[in-house]
Tab-separated table of C-alpha atoms and ligand atoms in Angstrom:
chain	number	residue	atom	x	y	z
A	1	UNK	CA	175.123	241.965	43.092
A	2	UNK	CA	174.140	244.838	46.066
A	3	UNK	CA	174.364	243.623	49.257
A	4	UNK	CA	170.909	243.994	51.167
A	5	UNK	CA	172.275	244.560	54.489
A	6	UNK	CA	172.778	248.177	54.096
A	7	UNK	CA	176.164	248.810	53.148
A	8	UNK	CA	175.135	250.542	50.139
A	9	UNK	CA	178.839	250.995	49.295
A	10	UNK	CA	178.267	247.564	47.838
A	11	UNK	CA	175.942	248.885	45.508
A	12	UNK	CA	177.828	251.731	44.165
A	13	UNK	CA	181.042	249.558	43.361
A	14	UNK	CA	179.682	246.783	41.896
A	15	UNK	CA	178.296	247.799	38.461
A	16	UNK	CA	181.324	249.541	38.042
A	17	UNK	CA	183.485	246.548	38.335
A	18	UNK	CA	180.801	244.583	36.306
A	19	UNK	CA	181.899	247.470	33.588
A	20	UNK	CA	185.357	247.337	33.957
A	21	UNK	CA	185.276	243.051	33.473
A	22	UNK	CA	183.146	243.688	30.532
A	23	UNK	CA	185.034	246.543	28.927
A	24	UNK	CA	188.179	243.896	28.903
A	25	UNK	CA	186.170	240.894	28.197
A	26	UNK	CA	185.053	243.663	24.622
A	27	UNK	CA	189.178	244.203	24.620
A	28	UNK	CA	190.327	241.131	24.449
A	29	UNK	CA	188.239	239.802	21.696
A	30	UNK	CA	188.602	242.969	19.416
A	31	UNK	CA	192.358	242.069	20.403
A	32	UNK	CA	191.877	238.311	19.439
A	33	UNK	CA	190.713	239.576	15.746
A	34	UNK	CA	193.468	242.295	15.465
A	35	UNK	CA	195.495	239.866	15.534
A	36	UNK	CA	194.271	237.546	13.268
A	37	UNK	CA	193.142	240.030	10.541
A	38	UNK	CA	196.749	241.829	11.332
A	39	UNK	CA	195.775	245.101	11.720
A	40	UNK	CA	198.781	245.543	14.384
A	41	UNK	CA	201.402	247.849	13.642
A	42	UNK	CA	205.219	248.027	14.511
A	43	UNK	CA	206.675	251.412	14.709
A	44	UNK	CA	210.464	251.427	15.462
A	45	UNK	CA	212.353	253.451	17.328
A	46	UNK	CA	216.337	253.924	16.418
A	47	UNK	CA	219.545	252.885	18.935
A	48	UNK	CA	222.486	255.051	18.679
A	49	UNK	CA	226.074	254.250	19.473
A	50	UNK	CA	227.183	257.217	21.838
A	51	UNK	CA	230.912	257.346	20.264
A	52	UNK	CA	230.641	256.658	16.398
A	53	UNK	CA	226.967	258.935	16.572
A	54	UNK	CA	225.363	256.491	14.104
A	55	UNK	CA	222.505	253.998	14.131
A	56	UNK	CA	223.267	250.532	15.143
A	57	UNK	CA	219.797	248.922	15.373
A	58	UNK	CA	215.826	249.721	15.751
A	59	UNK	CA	213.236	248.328	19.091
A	60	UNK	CA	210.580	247.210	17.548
A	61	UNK	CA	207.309	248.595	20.010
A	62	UNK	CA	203.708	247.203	18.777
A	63	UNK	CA	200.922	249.475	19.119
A	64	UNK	CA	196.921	248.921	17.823
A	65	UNK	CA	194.779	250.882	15.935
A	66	UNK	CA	191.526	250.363	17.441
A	67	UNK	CA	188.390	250.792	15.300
A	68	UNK	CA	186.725	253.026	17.587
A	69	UNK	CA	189.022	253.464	20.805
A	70	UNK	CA	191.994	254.941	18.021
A	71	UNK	CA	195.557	254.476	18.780
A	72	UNK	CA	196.513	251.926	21.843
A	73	UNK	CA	199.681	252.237	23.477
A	74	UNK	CA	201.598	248.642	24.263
A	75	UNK	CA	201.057	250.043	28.036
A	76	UNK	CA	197.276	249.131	27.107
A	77	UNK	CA	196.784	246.315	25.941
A	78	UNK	CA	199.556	244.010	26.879
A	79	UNK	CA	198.212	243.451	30.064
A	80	UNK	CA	195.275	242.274	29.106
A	81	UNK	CA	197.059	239.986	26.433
A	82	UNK	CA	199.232	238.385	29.113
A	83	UNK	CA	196.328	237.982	31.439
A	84	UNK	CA	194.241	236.174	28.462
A	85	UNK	CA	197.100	234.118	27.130
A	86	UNK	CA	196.856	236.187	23.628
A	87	UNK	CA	200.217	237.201	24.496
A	88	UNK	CA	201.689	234.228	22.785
A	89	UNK	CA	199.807	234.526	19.497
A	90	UNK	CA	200.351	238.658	19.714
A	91	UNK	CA	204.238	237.944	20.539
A	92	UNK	CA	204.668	235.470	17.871
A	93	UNK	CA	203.307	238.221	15.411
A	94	UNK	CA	205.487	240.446	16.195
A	95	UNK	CA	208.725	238.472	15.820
A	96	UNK	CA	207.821	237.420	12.614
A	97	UNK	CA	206.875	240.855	11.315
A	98	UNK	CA	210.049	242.792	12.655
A	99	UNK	CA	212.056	240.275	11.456
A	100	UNK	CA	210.879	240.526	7.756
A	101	UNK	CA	210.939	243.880	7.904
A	102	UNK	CA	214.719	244.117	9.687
A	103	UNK	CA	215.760	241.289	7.009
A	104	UNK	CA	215.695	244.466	4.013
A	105	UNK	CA	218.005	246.424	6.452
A	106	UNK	CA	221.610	247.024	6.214
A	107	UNK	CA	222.945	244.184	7.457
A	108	UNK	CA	224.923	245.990	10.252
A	109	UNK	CA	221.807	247.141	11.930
A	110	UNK	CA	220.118	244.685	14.868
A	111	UNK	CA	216.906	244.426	15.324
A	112	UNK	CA	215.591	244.285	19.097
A	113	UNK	CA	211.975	242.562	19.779
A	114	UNK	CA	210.554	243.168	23.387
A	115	UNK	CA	209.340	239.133	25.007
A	116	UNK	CA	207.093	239.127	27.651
A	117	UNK	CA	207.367	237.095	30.945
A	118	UNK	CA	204.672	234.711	30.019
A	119	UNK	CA	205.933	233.571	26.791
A	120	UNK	CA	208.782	231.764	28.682
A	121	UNK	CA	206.476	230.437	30.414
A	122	UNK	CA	203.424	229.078	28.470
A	123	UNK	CA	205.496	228.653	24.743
A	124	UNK	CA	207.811	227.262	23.543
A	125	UNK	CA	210.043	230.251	22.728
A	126	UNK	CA	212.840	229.053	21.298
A	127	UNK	CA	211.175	227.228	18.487
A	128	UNK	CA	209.184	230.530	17.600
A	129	UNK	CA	212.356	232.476	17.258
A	130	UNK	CA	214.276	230.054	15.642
A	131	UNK	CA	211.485	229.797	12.720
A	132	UNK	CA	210.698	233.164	12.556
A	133	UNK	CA	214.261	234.056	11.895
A	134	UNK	CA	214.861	231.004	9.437
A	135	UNK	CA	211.357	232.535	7.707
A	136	UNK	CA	212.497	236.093	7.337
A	137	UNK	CA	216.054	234.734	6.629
A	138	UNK	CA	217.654	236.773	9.095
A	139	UNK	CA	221.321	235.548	10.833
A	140	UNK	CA	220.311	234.904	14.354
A	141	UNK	CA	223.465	237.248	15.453
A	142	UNK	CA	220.822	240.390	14.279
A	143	UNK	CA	218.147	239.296	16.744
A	144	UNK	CA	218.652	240.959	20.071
A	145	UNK	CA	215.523	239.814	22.537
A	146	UNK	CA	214.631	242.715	25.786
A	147	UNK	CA	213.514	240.898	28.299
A	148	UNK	CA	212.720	241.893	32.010
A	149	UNK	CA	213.110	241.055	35.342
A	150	UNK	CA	209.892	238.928	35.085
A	151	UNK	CA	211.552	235.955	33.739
A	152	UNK	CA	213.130	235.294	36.882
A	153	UNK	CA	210.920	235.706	39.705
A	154	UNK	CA	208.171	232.971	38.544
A	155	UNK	CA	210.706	230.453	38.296
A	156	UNK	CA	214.755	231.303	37.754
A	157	UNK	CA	215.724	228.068	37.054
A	158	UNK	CA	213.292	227.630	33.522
A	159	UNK	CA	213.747	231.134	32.735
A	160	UNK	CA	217.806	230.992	33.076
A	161	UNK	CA	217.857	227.660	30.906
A	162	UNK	CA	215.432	228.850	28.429
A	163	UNK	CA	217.671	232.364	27.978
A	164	UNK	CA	220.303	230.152	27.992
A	165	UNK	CA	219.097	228.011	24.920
A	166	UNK	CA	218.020	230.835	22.832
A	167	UNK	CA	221.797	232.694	23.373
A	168	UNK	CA	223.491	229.581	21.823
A	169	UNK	CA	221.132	229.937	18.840
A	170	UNK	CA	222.972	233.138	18.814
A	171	UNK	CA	220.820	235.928	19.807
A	172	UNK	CA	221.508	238.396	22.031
A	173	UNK	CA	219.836	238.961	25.333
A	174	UNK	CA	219.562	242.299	26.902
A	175	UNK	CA	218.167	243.071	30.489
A	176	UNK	CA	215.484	245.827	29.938
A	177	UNK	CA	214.197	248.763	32.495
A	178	UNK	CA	217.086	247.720	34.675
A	179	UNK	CA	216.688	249.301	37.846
A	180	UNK	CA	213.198	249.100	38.679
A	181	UNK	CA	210.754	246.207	39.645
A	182	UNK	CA	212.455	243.780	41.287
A	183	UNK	CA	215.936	244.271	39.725
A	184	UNK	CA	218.183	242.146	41.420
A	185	UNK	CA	222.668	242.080	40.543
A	186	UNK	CA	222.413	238.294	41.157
A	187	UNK	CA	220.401	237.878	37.833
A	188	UNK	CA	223.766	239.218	35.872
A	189	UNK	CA	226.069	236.202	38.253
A	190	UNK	CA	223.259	234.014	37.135
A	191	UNK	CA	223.106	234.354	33.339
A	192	UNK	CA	225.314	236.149	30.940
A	193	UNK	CA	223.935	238.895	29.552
A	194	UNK	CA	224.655	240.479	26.387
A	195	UNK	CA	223.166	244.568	27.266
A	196	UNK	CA	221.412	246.556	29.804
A	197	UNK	CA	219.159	249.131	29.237
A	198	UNK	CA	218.838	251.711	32.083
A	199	UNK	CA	215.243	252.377	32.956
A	200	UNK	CA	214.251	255.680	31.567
A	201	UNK	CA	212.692	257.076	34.927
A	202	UNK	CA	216.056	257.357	35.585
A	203	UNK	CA	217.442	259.433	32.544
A	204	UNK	CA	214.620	261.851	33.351
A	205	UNK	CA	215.802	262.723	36.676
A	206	UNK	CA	219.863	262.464	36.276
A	207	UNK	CA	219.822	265.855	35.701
A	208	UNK	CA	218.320	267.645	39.070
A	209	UNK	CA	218.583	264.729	41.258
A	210	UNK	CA	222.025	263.619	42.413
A	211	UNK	CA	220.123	259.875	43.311
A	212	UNK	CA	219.042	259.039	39.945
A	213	UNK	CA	222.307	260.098	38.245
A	214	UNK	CA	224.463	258.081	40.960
A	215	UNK	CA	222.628	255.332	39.839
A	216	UNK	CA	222.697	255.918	36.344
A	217	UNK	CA	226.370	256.037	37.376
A	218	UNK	CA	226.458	252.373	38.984
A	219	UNK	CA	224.810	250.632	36.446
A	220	UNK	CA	227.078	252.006	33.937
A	221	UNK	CA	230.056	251.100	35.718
A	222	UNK	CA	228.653	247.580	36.771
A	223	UNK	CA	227.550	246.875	32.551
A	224	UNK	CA	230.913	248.256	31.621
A	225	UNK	CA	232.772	245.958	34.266
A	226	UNK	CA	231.114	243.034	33.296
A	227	UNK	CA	231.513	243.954	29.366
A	228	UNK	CA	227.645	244.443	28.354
A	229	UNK	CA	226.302	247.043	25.593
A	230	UNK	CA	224.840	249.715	28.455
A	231	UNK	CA	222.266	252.065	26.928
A	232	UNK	CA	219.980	254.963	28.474
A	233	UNK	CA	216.587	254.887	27.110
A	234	UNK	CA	214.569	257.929	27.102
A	235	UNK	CA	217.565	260.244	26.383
A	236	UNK	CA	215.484	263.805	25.422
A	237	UNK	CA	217.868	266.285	25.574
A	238	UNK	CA	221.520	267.058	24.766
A	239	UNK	CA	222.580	267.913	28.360
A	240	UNK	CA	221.352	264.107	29.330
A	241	UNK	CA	223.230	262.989	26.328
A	242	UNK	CA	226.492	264.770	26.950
A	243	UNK	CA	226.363	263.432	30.769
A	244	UNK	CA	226.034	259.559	29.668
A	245	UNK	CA	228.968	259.978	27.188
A	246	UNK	CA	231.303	261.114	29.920
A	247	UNK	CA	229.915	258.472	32.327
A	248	UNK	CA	230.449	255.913	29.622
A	249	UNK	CA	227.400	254.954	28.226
A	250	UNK	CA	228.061	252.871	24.751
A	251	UNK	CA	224.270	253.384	23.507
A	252	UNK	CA	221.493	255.594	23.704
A	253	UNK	CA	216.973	255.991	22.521
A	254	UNK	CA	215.213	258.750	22.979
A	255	UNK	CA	213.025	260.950	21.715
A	256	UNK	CA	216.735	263.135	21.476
A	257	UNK	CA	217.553	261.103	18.559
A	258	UNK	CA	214.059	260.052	17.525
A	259	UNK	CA	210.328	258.832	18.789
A	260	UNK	CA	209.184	255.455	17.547
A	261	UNK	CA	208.351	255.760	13.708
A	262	UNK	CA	206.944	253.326	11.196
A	263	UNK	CA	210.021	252.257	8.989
A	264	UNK	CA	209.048	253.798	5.908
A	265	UNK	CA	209.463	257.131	7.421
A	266	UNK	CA	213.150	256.248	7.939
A	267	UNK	CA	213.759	255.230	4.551
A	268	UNK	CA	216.787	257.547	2.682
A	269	UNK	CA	218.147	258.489	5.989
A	270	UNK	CA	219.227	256.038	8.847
A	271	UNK	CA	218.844	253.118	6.591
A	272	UNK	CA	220.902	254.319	4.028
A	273	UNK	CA	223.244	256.757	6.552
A	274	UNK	CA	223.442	255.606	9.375
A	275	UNK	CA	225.431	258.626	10.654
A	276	UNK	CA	221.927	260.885	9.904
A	277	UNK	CA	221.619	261.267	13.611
A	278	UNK	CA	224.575	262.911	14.673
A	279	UNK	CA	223.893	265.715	11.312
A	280	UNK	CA	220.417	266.186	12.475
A	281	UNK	CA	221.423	266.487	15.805
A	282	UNK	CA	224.410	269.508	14.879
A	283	UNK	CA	221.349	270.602	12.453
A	284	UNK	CA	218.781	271.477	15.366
A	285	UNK	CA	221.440	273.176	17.202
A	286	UNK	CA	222.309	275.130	14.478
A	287	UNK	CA	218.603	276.008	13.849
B	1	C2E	P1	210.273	249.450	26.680
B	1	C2E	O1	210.689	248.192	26.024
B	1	C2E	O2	211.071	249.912	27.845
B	1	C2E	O3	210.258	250.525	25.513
B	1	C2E	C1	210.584	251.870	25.671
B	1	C2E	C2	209.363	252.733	25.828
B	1	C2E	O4	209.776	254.070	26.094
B	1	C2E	C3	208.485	252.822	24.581
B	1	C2E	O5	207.140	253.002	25.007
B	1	C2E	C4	208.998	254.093	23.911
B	1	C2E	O6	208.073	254.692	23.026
B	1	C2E	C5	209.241	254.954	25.124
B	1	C2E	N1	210.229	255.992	24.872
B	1	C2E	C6	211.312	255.932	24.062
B	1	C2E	N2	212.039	257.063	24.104
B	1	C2E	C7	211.409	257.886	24.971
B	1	C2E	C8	211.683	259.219	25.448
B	1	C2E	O7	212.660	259.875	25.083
B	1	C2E	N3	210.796	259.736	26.350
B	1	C2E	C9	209.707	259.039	26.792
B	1	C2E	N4	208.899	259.643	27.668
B	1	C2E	N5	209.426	257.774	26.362
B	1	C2E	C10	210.273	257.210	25.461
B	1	C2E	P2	205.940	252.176	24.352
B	1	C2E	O8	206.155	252.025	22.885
B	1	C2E	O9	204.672	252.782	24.835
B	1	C2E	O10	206.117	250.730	24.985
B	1	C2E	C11	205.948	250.525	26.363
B	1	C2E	C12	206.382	249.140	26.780
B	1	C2E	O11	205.540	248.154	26.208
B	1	C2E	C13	207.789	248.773	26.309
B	1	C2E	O12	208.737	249.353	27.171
B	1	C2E	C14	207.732	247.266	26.388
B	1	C2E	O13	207.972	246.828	27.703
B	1	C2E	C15	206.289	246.979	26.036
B	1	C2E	N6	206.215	246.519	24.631
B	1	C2E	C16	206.249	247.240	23.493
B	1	C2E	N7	206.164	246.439	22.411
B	1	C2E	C17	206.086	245.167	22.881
B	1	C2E	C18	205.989	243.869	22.264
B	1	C2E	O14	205.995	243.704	21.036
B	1	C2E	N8	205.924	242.779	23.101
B	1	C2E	C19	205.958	242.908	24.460
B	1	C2E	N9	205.897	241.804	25.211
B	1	C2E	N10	206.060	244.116	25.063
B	1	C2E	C20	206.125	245.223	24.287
B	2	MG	MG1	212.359	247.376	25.411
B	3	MG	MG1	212.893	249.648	28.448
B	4	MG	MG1	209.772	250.280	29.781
């Protein structure tokens, strides 16, 4: 409500925050029935091994079709899940979908499934993977789960037991967006991680900025020393993906190899060849 002493500045902010709390208040209830009516997507984006140039597994990134707003990015609306607690529900979808749908793949090819911070720490995680797996009737050793940084700075202790419980179920575990936030080497002494995915703000500058790429450089040489899958994500051109094969990256996603696709639009290439990339790839130059 305006202030009546005369600091009208008051007055001009305060509808608009009114707006804003409503506008997410509307947001998290269309949210609420999106995900009960599922009417979220999964589009999937593929992971390439940098030597043998073929496919080895898909990210599975959940995005919204919003009756009126149209498409929402993850960047969007997870927020506002995590804030409301819908991330648990939304998360729990999202497992069980990309694991049904990765259970019809080739059974060399991994499916990864972004977790969130707060569903370590308001869920019992461990029980939701372990029955959406058993569900979809996927081998646990397919399941690779990104998480971030997050799940260590509310409280290490929970978040390094919890990791630790769902690895002997025999997931994998891979350290997303490494390099930003609050990134921290004592997190790989602390828990044994199975991958580490350079943050793509990184990739983008390697090329024309000798910081990023002597980064790029230590994290590869800090995965490879302590044995981890290391992979560059938002490779977009050949030049980036010539540099992180001679630096000795093992893995690379980008919009290079391919943007984030429903699966059906992959069907009859990577899922039945998974060596399609590197033929497209010598294609486009060709063309
Ligand atoms: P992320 O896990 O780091 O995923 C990679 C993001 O980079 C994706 O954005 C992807 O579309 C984008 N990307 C991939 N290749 C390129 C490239 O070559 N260039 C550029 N510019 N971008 C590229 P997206 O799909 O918007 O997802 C954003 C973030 O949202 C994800 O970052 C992840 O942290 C989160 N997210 C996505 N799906 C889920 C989910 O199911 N659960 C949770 N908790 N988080 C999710
Ligand atoms: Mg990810
Ligand atoms: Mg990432
Ligand atoms: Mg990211």
């Amino acid at each position: 409500r305006a202030k009546a002493d005369g600091r009208g500045i008051f007055r001009f902010f305060e509808p608009a925050m009114d707006a804003m709390a409503r506008d997410r208040a509307a947001l998290e209830a269309d949210l609420r029935r999106a995900i009960a009516e599922d009417s979220l997507h999964i589009d999937y984006q593929p992971l390439v091994g940098i030597e043998a140039g073929r496919v080895e597994g898909f990210e599975a990134l959940v995005r919204w079709n919003h009756p009126e707003r149209g498409l929402m990015m993850p960047d969007d609306f997870i927020p506002i899940a995590e804030d409301s607690g819908l991330i648990i529900e939304l998360g729990e979808w999202v497992l069980r979908k990309a694991c049904t749908d990765a259970a019809r793949w080739d059974p060399p090819l991994k499916l990864s499934v972004n977790l969130s911070p707060a569903q370590f720490a308001y869920a019992d995680i461990c029980e939701t993977v372990a029955r959406a797996l058993a569900d979809a009737g996927l081998p646990p050793k397919r399941l690779e789960l990104e998480i971030t940084e997050g799940v260590f700075v509310q409280d290490a202790e929970r978040g390094i037991a919890i990791l630790s419980r769902l690895r002997e179920t025999g997931v994998q575990i891979a350290m997303d967006d490494f390099g930003t936030g609050y990134s921290s080497l004592s997190y790989f002494r602390q828990f044994p991680f199975d991958k580490v995915k350079i943050d793509r703000s990184f990739i983008a500058d390697m090329l024309h900025n000798g910081q990023a790429r002597s980064i790029v450089e230590a994290i590869i040489s800090l995965g490879r020393g302590l044995n981890l899958e290391v992979v560059a994500e938002g490779v977009e051109t050949e030049e980036q993906l010539d540099q992180l094969r001679q630096q000795g990256c093992t893995q690379v996603q980008g919009y290079l190899i391919s943007e984030p696709r429903p699966i059906g639009q992959f069907a009859g290439s990577v899922l039945s060849d998974p060596a399609w990339t590197a033929e497209r790839r010598a294609q486009s130059r060709q063309a």
